[in-house]
mmCIF file with all atom_site columns, C-alpha atoms and ligand atoms in Angstrom:
data_model
loop_
_atom_site.group_PDB
_atom_site.id
_atom_site.type_symbol
_atom_site.label_atom_id
_atom_site.label_alt_id
_atom_site.label_comp_id
_atom_site.label_asym_id
_atom_site.label_entity_id
_atom_site.label_seq_id
_atom_site.pdbx_PDB_ins_code
_atom_site.Cartn_x
_atom_site.Cartn_y
_atom_site.Cartn_z
_atom_site.occupancy
_atom_site.B_iso_or_equiv
_atom_site.pdbx_formal_charge
_atom_site.auth_seq_id
_atom_site.auth_comp_id
_atom_site.auth_asym_id
_atom_site.auth_atom_id
_atom_site.pdbx_PDB_model_num
ATOM   1   C CA . MET Z 1 1   ? 0.000   0.000  0.000   1.00 37.00 ? 45  MET Z CA 1
ATOM   2   C CA . PRO Z 1 2   ? 1.668   3.238  -1.157  1.00 40.00 ? 46  PRO Z CA 1
ATOM   3   C CA . TYR Z 1 3   ? 0.025   5.381  1.511   1.00 55.00 ? 47  TYR Z CA 1
ATOM   4   C CA . ALA Z 1 4   ? -1.292  4.423  4.927   1.00 87.00 ? 48  ALA Z CA 1
ATOM   5   C CA . ASP Z 1 5   ? -4.975  5.065  5.519   1.00 93.00 ? 49  ASP Z CA 1
ATOM   6   C CA . ASP Z 1 6   ? -4.294  7.815  8.036   1.00 94.00 ? 50  ASP Z CA 1
ATOM   7   C CA . MET Z 1 7   ? -2.147  9.636  5.489   1.00 96.00 ? 51  MET Z CA 1
ATOM   8   C CA . LEU Z 1 8   ? -5.028  9.595  3.016   1.00 97.00 ? 52  LEU Z CA 1
ATOM   9   C CA . ILE Z 1 9   ? -7.388  10.832 5.733   1.00 96.00 ? 53  ILE Z CA 1
ATOM   10  C CA . ASP Z 1 10  ? -4.953  13.687 6.442   1.00 96.00 ? 54  ASP Z CA 1
ATOM   11  C CA . HIS Z 1 11  ? -5.118  14.701 2.785   1.00 98.00 ? 55  HIS Z CA 1
ATOM   12  C CA . ALA Z 1 12  ? -8.933  14.671 2.941   1.00 97.00 ? 56  ALA Z CA 1
ATOM   13  C CA . LEU Z 1 13  ? -8.883  16.801 6.098   1.00 96.00 ? 57  LEU Z CA 1
ATOM   14  C CA . ALA Z 1 14  ? -6.480  19.298 4.500   1.00 97.00 ? 58  ALA Z CA 1
ATOM   15  C CA . ALA Z 1 15  ? -8.738  19.543 1.438   1.00 98.00 ? 59  ALA Z CA 1
ATOM   16  C CA . ARG Z 1 16  ? -11.709 20.030 3.747   1.00 97.00 ? 60  ARG Z CA 1
ATOM   17  C CA . GLU Z 1 17  ? -9.995  23.122 5.188   1.00 96.00 ? 61  GLU Z CA 1
ATOM   18  C CA . ARG Z 1 18  ? -10.040 24.629 1.689   1.00 97.00 ? 62  ARG Z CA 1
ATOM   19  C CA . ALA Z 1 19  ? -13.745 23.919 1.097   1.00 97.00 ? 63  ALA Z CA 1
ATOM   20  C CA . TYR Z 1 20  ? -15.957 26.774 -0.060  1.00 98.00 ? 64  TYR Z CA 1
ATOM   21  C CA . ALA Z 1 21  ? -19.193 26.178 1.841   1.00 97.00 ? 65  ALA Z CA 1
ATOM   22  C CA . PRO Z 1 22  ? -20.530 29.578 2.960   1.00 97.00 ? 66  PRO Z CA 1
ATOM   23  C CA . TYR Z 1 23  ? -24.159 28.476 2.572   1.00 97.00 ? 67  TYR Z CA 1
ATOM   24  C CA . SER Z 1 24  ? -24.335 25.099 4.257   1.00 95.00 ? 68  SER Z CA 1
ATOM   25  C CA . LYS Z 1 25  ? -21.264 25.610 6.503   1.00 95.00 ? 69  LYS Z CA 1
ATOM   26  C CA . PHE Z 1 26  ? -20.774 21.888 5.895   1.00 95.00 ? 70  PHE Z CA 1
ATOM   27  C CA . LYS Z 1 27  ? -17.187 21.473 4.694   1.00 96.00 ? 71  LYS Z CA 1
ATOM   28  C CA . VAL Z 1 28  ? -16.146 18.244 3.014   1.00 97.00 ? 72  VAL Z CA 1
ATOM   29  C CA . GLY Z 1 29  ? -12.775 17.042 1.758   1.00 98.00 ? 73  GLY Z CA 1
ATOM   30  C CA . ALA Z 1 30  ? -11.936 13.972 -0.300  1.00 98.00 ? 74  ALA Z CA 1
ATOM   31  C CA . ALA Z 1 31  ? -8.633  12.345 -1.241  1.00 98.00 ? 75  ALA Z CA 1
ATOM   32  C CA . ILE Z 1 32  ? -8.089  9.631  -3.839  1.00 98.00 ? 76  ILE Z CA 1
ATOM   33  C CA . ILE Z 1 33  ? -5.131  7.336  -4.423  1.00 97.00 ? 77  ILE Z CA 1
ATOM   34  C CA . ASP Z 1 34  ? -5.021  6.399  -8.085  1.00 97.00 ? 78  ASP Z CA 1
ATOM   35  C CA . GLU Z 1 35  ? -3.579  3.348  -9.807  1.00 95.00 ? 79  GLU Z CA 1
ATOM   36  C CA . ASN Z 1 36  ? -0.084  4.886  -9.721  1.00 95.00 ? 80  ASN Z CA 1
ATOM   37  C CA . GLY Z 1 37  ? -0.161  5.802  -6.032  1.00 95.00 ? 81  GLY Z CA 1
ATOM   38  C CA . LYS Z 1 38  ? -0.705  9.477  -6.809  1.00 97.00 ? 82  LYS Z CA 1
ATOM   39  C CA . ILE Z 1 39  ? -2.989  11.526 -4.540  1.00 98.00 ? 83  ILE Z CA 1
ATOM   40  C CA . HIS Z 1 40  ? -5.783  13.741 -5.859  1.00 98.00 ? 84  HIS Z CA 1
ATOM   41  C CA . THR Z 1 41  ? -7.861  15.899 -3.564  1.00 98.00 ? 85  THR Z CA 1
ATOM   42  C CA . GLY Z 1 42  ? -11.077 17.853 -3.784  1.00 98.00 ? 86  GLY Z CA 1
ATOM   43  C CA . CYS Z 1 43  ? -13.435 19.853 -1.610  1.00 98.00 ? 87  CYS Z CA 1
ATOM   44  C CA . ASN Z 1 44  ? -17.021 20.984 -1.923  1.00 98.00 ? 88  ASN Z CA 1
ATOM   45  C CA . VAL Z 1 45  ? -17.471 24.233 -3.822  1.00 98.00 ? 89  VAL Z CA 1
ATOM   46  C CA . GLU Z 1 46  ? -20.854 25.856 -3.295  1.00 98.00 ? 90  GLU Z CA 1
ATOM   47  C CA . ASN Z 1 47  ? -22.571 28.569 -5.293  1.00 98.00 ? 91  ASN Z CA 1
ATOM   48  C CA . ALA Z 1 48  ? -25.185 31.215 -4.574  1.00 98.00 ? 92  ALA Z CA 1
ATOM   49  C CA . ALA Z 1 49  ? -27.253 29.334 -7.153  1.00 98.00 ? 93  ALA Z CA 1
ATOM   50  C CA . TYR Z 1 50  ? -27.396 26.293 -4.887  1.00 98.00 ? 94  TYR Z CA 1
ATOM   51  C CA . PRO Z 1 51  ? -27.727 23.450 -7.440  1.00 97.00 ? 95  PRO Z CA 1
ATOM   52  C CA . LEU Z 1 52  ? -24.469 24.521 -9.071  1.00 98.00 ? 96  LEU Z CA 1
ATOM   53  C CA . GLY Z 1 53  ? -22.440 23.439 -6.046  1.00 98.00 ? 97  GLY Z CA 1
ATOM   54  C CA . ASN Z 1 54  ? -19.997 20.546 -6.369  1.00 98.00 ? 98  ASN Z CA 1
ATOM   55  C CA . CYS Z 1 55  ? -19.404 17.804 -3.831  1.00 98.00 ? 99  CYS Z CA 1
ATOM   56  C CA . ALA Z 1 56  ? -15.895 17.082 -2.578  1.00 98.00 ? 100 ALA Z CA 1
ATOM   57  C CA . GLU Z 1 57  ? -15.838 13.603 -4.082  1.00 98.00 ? 101 GLU Z CA 1
ATOM   58  C CA . ALA Z 1 58  ? -16.818 14.910 -7.512  1.00 98.00 ? 102 ALA Z CA 1
ATOM   59  C CA . SER Z 1 59  ? -14.106 17.591 -7.269  1.00 98.00 ? 103 SER Z CA 1
ATOM   60  C CA . ALA Z 1 60  ? -11.468 14.983 -6.372  1.00 98.00 ? 104 ALA Z CA 1
ATOM   61  C CA . ILE Z 1 61  ? -12.575 12.779 -9.272  1.00 98.00 ? 105 ILE Z CA 1
ATOM   62  C CA . SER Z 1 62  ? -12.308 15.736 -11.653 1.00 98.00 ? 106 SER Z CA 1
ATOM   63  C CA . ALA Z 1 63  ? -8.772  16.436 -10.407 1.00 98.00 ? 107 ALA Z CA 1
ATOM   64  C CA . MET Z 1 64  ? -7.848  12.767 -10.880 1.00 98.00 ? 108 MET Z CA 1
ATOM   65  C CA . VAL Z 1 65  ? -9.194  12.592 -14.419 1.00 98.00 ? 109 VAL Z CA 1
ATOM   66  C CA . ALA Z 1 66  ? -7.625  15.928 -15.362 1.00 98.00 ? 110 ALA Z CA 1
ATOM   67  C CA . ALA Z 1 67  ? -4.275  14.565 -14.139 1.00 98.00 ? 111 ALA Z CA 1
ATOM   68  C CA . GLY Z 1 68  ? -4.647  11.640 -16.549 1.00 97.00 ? 112 GLY Z CA 1
ATOM   69  C CA . SER Z 1 69  ? -5.632  8.881  -14.125 1.00 97.00 ? 113 SER Z CA 1
ATOM   70  C CA . ARG Z 1 70  ? -8.599  6.562  -14.507 1.00 97.00 ? 114 ARG Z CA 1
ATOM   71  C CA . ARG Z 1 71  ? -8.716  4.373  -11.426 1.00 98.00 ? 115 ARG Z CA 1
ATOM   72  C CA . ILE Z 1 72  ? -9.677  5.028  -7.812  1.00 98.00 ? 116 ILE Z CA 1
ATOM   73  C CA . THR Z 1 73  ? -7.641  2.594  -5.740  1.00 97.00 ? 117 THR Z CA 1
ATOM   74  C CA . LYS Z 1 74  ? -8.884  4.066  -2.472  1.00 98.00 ? 118 LYS Z CA 1
ATOM   75  C CA . ILE Z 1 75  ? -10.806 7.196  -1.472  1.00 98.00 ? 119 ILE Z CA 1
ATOM   76  C CA . ALA Z 1 76  ? -11.062 8.957  1.889   1.00 98.00 ? 120 ALA Z CA 1
ATOM   77  C CA . ILE Z 1 77  ? -13.837 11.394 2.792   1.00 98.00 ? 121 ILE Z CA 1
ATOM   78  C CA . ALA Z 1 78  ? -13.866 13.780 5.748   1.00 97.00 ? 122 ALA Z CA 1
ATOM   79  C CA . GLY Z 1 79  ? -16.697 16.176 6.259   1.00 93.00 ? 123 GLY Z CA 1
ATOM   80  C CA . GLY Z 1 80  ? -19.166 18.048 8.330   1.00 86.00 ? 124 GLY Z CA 1
ATOM   81  C CA . ALA Z 1 81  ? -19.931 21.294 10.015  1.00 81.00 ? 125 ALA Z CA 1
ATOM   82  C CA . GLU Z 1 82  ? -17.528 23.210 12.270  1.00 78.00 ? 126 GLU Z CA 1
ATOM   83  C CA . ARG Z 1 83  ? -17.217 20.329 14.662  1.00 77.00 ? 127 ARG Z CA 1
ATOM   84  C CA . ILE Z 1 84  ? -16.611 17.608 12.086  1.00 83.00 ? 128 ILE Z CA 1
ATOM   85  C CA . GLU Z 1 85  ? -19.683 15.434 11.700  1.00 86.00 ? 129 GLU Z CA 1
ATOM   86  C CA . ASP Z 1 86  ? -20.122 12.101 10.036  1.00 88.00 ? 130 ASP Z CA 1
ATOM   87  C CA . CYS Z 1 87  ? -20.378 12.475 6.284   1.00 90.00 ? 131 CYS Z CA 1
ATOM   88  C CA . THR Z 1 88  ? -21.220 9.564  4.071   1.00 93.00 ? 132 THR Z CA 1
ATOM   89  C CA . PRO Z 1 89  ? -21.107 10.188 0.338   1.00 96.00 ? 133 PRO Z CA 1
ATOM   90  C CA . CYS Z 1 90  ? -24.385 11.246 -1.259  1.00 96.00 ? 134 CYS Z CA 1
ATOM   91  C CA . GLY Z 1 91  ? -26.075 8.942  -3.745  1.00 97.00 ? 135 GLY Z CA 1
ATOM   92  C CA . GLY Z 1 92  ? -24.799 10.824 -6.770  1.00 97.00 ? 136 GLY Z CA 1
ATOM   93  C CA . CYS Z 1 93  ? -21.225 10.683 -5.493  1.00 97.00 ? 137 CYS Z CA 1
ATOM   94  C CA . ARG Z 1 94  ? -21.520 6.933  -4.913  1.00 98.00 ? 138 ARG Z CA 1
ATOM   95  C CA . GLN Z 1 95  ? -22.358 6.544  -8.577  1.00 98.00 ? 139 GLN Z CA 1
ATOM   96  C CA . ALA Z 1 96  ? -19.544 8.941  -9.546  1.00 98.00 ? 140 ALA Z CA 1
ATOM   97  C CA . ILE Z 1 97  ? -17.025 6.956  -7.467  1.00 98.00 ? 141 ILE Z CA 1
ATOM   98  C CA . ALA Z 1 98  ? -18.284 3.633  -8.878  1.00 97.00 ? 142 ALA Z CA 1
ATOM   99  C CA . GLU Z 1 99  ? -17.443 4.817  -12.394 1.00 97.00 ? 143 GLU Z CA 1
ATOM   100 C CA . PHE Z 1 100 ? -13.719 4.678  -11.511 1.00 98.00 ? 144 PHE Z CA 1
ATOM   101 C CA . ALA Z 1 101 ? -13.706 2.030  -8.769  1.00 97.00 ? 145 ALA Z CA 1
ATOM   102 C CA . LYS Z 1 102 ? -13.990 -1.728 -8.500  1.00 96.00 ? 146 LYS Z CA 1
ATOM   103 C CA . PRO Z 1 103 ? -16.613 -3.513 -6.376  1.00 96.00 ? 147 PRO Z CA 1
ATOM   104 C CA . ASP Z 1 104 ? -14.022 -4.110 -3.630  1.00 97.00 ? 148 ASP Z CA 1
ATOM   105 C CA . THR Z 1 105 ? -12.483 -0.620 -3.710  1.00 98.00 ? 149 THR Z CA 1
ATOM   106 C CA . ILE Z 1 106 ? -12.265 0.756  -0.169  1.00 97.00 ? 150 ILE Z CA 1
ATOM   107 C CA . ILE Z 1 107 ? -14.006 3.982  0.821   1.00 98.00 ? 151 ILE Z CA 1
ATOM   108 C CA . LEU Z 1 108 ? -12.705 5.455  4.085   1.00 97.00 ? 152 LEU Z CA 1
ATOM   109 C CA . LEU Z 1 109 ? -15.013 7.701  6.096   1.00 97.00 ? 153 LEU Z CA 1
ATOM   110 C CA . ARG Z 1 110 ? -13.496 9.854  8.796   1.00 95.00 ? 154 ARG Z CA 1
ATOM   111 C CA . LYS Z 1 111 ? -16.149 10.130 11.496  1.00 92.00 ? 155 LYS Z CA 1
ATOM   112 C CA . ALA Z 1 112 ? -16.884 12.841 14.043  1.00 88.00 ? 156 ALA Z CA 1
ATOM   113 C CA . ASP Z 1 113 ? -15.060 11.033 16.839  1.00 89.00 ? 157 ASP Z CA 1
ATOM   114 C CA . GLY Z 1 114 ? -11.940 10.727 14.699  1.00 89.00 ? 158 GLY Z CA 1
ATOM   115 C CA . SER Z 1 115 ? -12.473 7.044  13.988  1.00 92.00 ? 159 SER Z CA 1
ATOM   116 C CA . VAL Z 1 116 ? -12.421 5.768  10.427  1.00 93.00 ? 160 VAL Z CA 1
ATOM   117 C CA . SER Z 1 117 ? -15.013 3.454  8.923   1.00 95.00 ? 161 SER Z CA 1
ATOM   118 C CA . ARG Z 1 118 ? -14.109 1.323  5.928   1.00 96.00 ? 162 ARG Z CA 1
ATOM   119 C CA . TYR Z 1 119 ? -16.655 0.317  3.323   1.00 97.00 ? 163 TYR Z CA 1
ATOM   120 C CA . ALA Z 1 120 ? -16.340 -1.608 0.101   1.00 98.00 ? 164 ALA Z CA 1
ATOM   121 C CA . MET Z 1 121 ? -17.797 0.094  -2.957  1.00 98.00 ? 165 MET Z CA 1
ATOM   122 C CA . THR Z 1 122 ? -20.559 -2.511 -3.247  1.00 97.00 ? 166 THR Z CA 1
ATOM   123 C CA . GLU Z 1 123 ? -21.626 -1.926 0.350   1.00 97.00 ? 167 GLU Z CA 1
ATOM   124 C CA . LEU Z 1 124 ? -22.329 1.747  -0.372  1.00 97.00 ? 168 LEU Z CA 1
ATOM   125 C CA . LEU Z 1 125 ? -23.725 1.209  -3.854  1.00 98.00 ? 169 LEU Z CA 1
ATOM   126 C CA . PRO Z 1 126 ? -24.876 -2.304 -4.669  1.00 97.00 ? 170 PRO Z CA 1
ATOM   127 C CA . HIS Z 1 127 ? -25.986 -2.876 -8.265  1.00 94.00 ? 171 HIS Z CA 1
ATOM   128 C CA . ALA Z 1 128 ? -24.318 0.294  -9.543  1.00 92.00 ? 172 ALA Z CA 1
ATOM   129 C CA . PHE Z 1 129 ? -25.392 1.322  -13.002 1.00 94.00 ? 173 PHE Z CA 1
ATOM   130 C CA . ARG Z 1 130 ? -22.784 0.567  -15.666 1.00 91.00 ? 174 ARG Z CA 1
ATOM   131 C CA . LEU Z 1 131 ? -22.863 0.787  -19.438 1.00 92.00 ? 175 LEU Z CA 1
ATOM   132 C CA . GLU Z 1 132 ? -19.807 -1.440 -19.760 1.00 74.00 ? 176 GLU Z CA 1
ATOM   133 C CA . PRO Z 1 133 ? -18.806 -4.441 -17.643 1.00 60.00 ? 177 PRO Z CA 1
HETATM 134 N N1 . THU Q 2 .   ? -21.345 17.290 0.282   1.00 65.25 ? 296 THU Q N1 1
HETATM 135 C C1 . THU Q 2 .   ? -20.204 16.754 -0.237  1.00 65.25 ? 296 THU Q C1 1
HETATM 136 O O1 . THU Q 2 .   ? -19.281 17.478 -0.624  1.00 65.25 ? 296 THU Q O1 1
HETATM 137 N N2 . THU Q 2 .   ? -20.113 15.407 -0.313  1.00 65.25 ? 296 THU Q N2 1
HETATM 138 C C2 . THU Q 2 .   ? -21.086 14.541 0.121   1.00 65.25 ? 296 THU Q C2 1
HETATM 139 O O2 . THU Q 2 .   ? -20.966 13.349 -0.099  1.00 65.25 ? 296 THU Q O2 1
HETATM 140 C C3 . THU Q 2 .   ? -22.258 15.061 0.826   1.00 65.25 ? 296 THU Q C3 1
HETATM 141 C C4 . THU Q 2 .   ? -22.481 16.519 0.725   1.00 65.25 ? 296 THU Q C4 1
HETATM 142 C C5 . THU Q 2 .   ? -21.454 18.768 0.343   1.00 65.25 ? 296 THU Q C5 1
HETATM 143 C C6 . THU Q 2 .   ? -22.420 19.359 -0.626  1.00 65.25 ? 296 THU Q C6 1
HETATM 144 C C7 . THU Q 2 .   ? -22.762 20.668 0.044   1.00 65.25 ? 296 THU Q C7 1
HETATM 145 O O3 . THU Q 2 .   ? -21.787 21.644 -0.312  1.00 65.25 ? 296 THU Q O3 1
HETATM 146 C C8 . THU Q 2 .   ? -22.629 20.355 1.523   1.00 65.25 ? 296 THU Q C8 1
HETATM 147 O O4 . THU Q 2 .   ? -21.898 19.145 1.617   1.00 65.25 ? 296 THU Q O4 1
HETATM 148 C C9 . THU Q 2 .   ? -23.957 20.208 2.247   1.00 65.25 ? 296 THU Q C9 1
HETATM 149 O O5 . THU Q 2 .   ? -24.784 19.331 1.585   1.00 65.25 ? 296 THU Q O5 1
#
């Protein structure tokens, strides 16, 4: 494993600090390790026109794809309001992650008490929609 889980969580927490969430006050950070061991991070970016806001996971995926990578080996998510709350990825982000993950890809969730929960992709999104196998 190129990076320990806590290192990936640290990247997600650092990205969370850079979140732009003036409306919800709910800051989220995400960090991906790609197939080459490279880290890509993202944070939520809100907009006065609320539906235009981006989730942290989607931002991290965009950074990964723009850097030329195509595979999420592992992703960590850390989020919540001022006192960090539990943040599980929204339904849309589960589908977005599944596009670049395998069924057994690990999703790390940094919880409010500082503990980390580990889920396999299929646990969070069973029967994900795919156009190709
Ligand atoms: N948010 C994320 O960034 N990721 C999630 O998986 C859940 C929600 C953001 C969107 C919005 O900016 C804020 O959290 C409150 O919904």
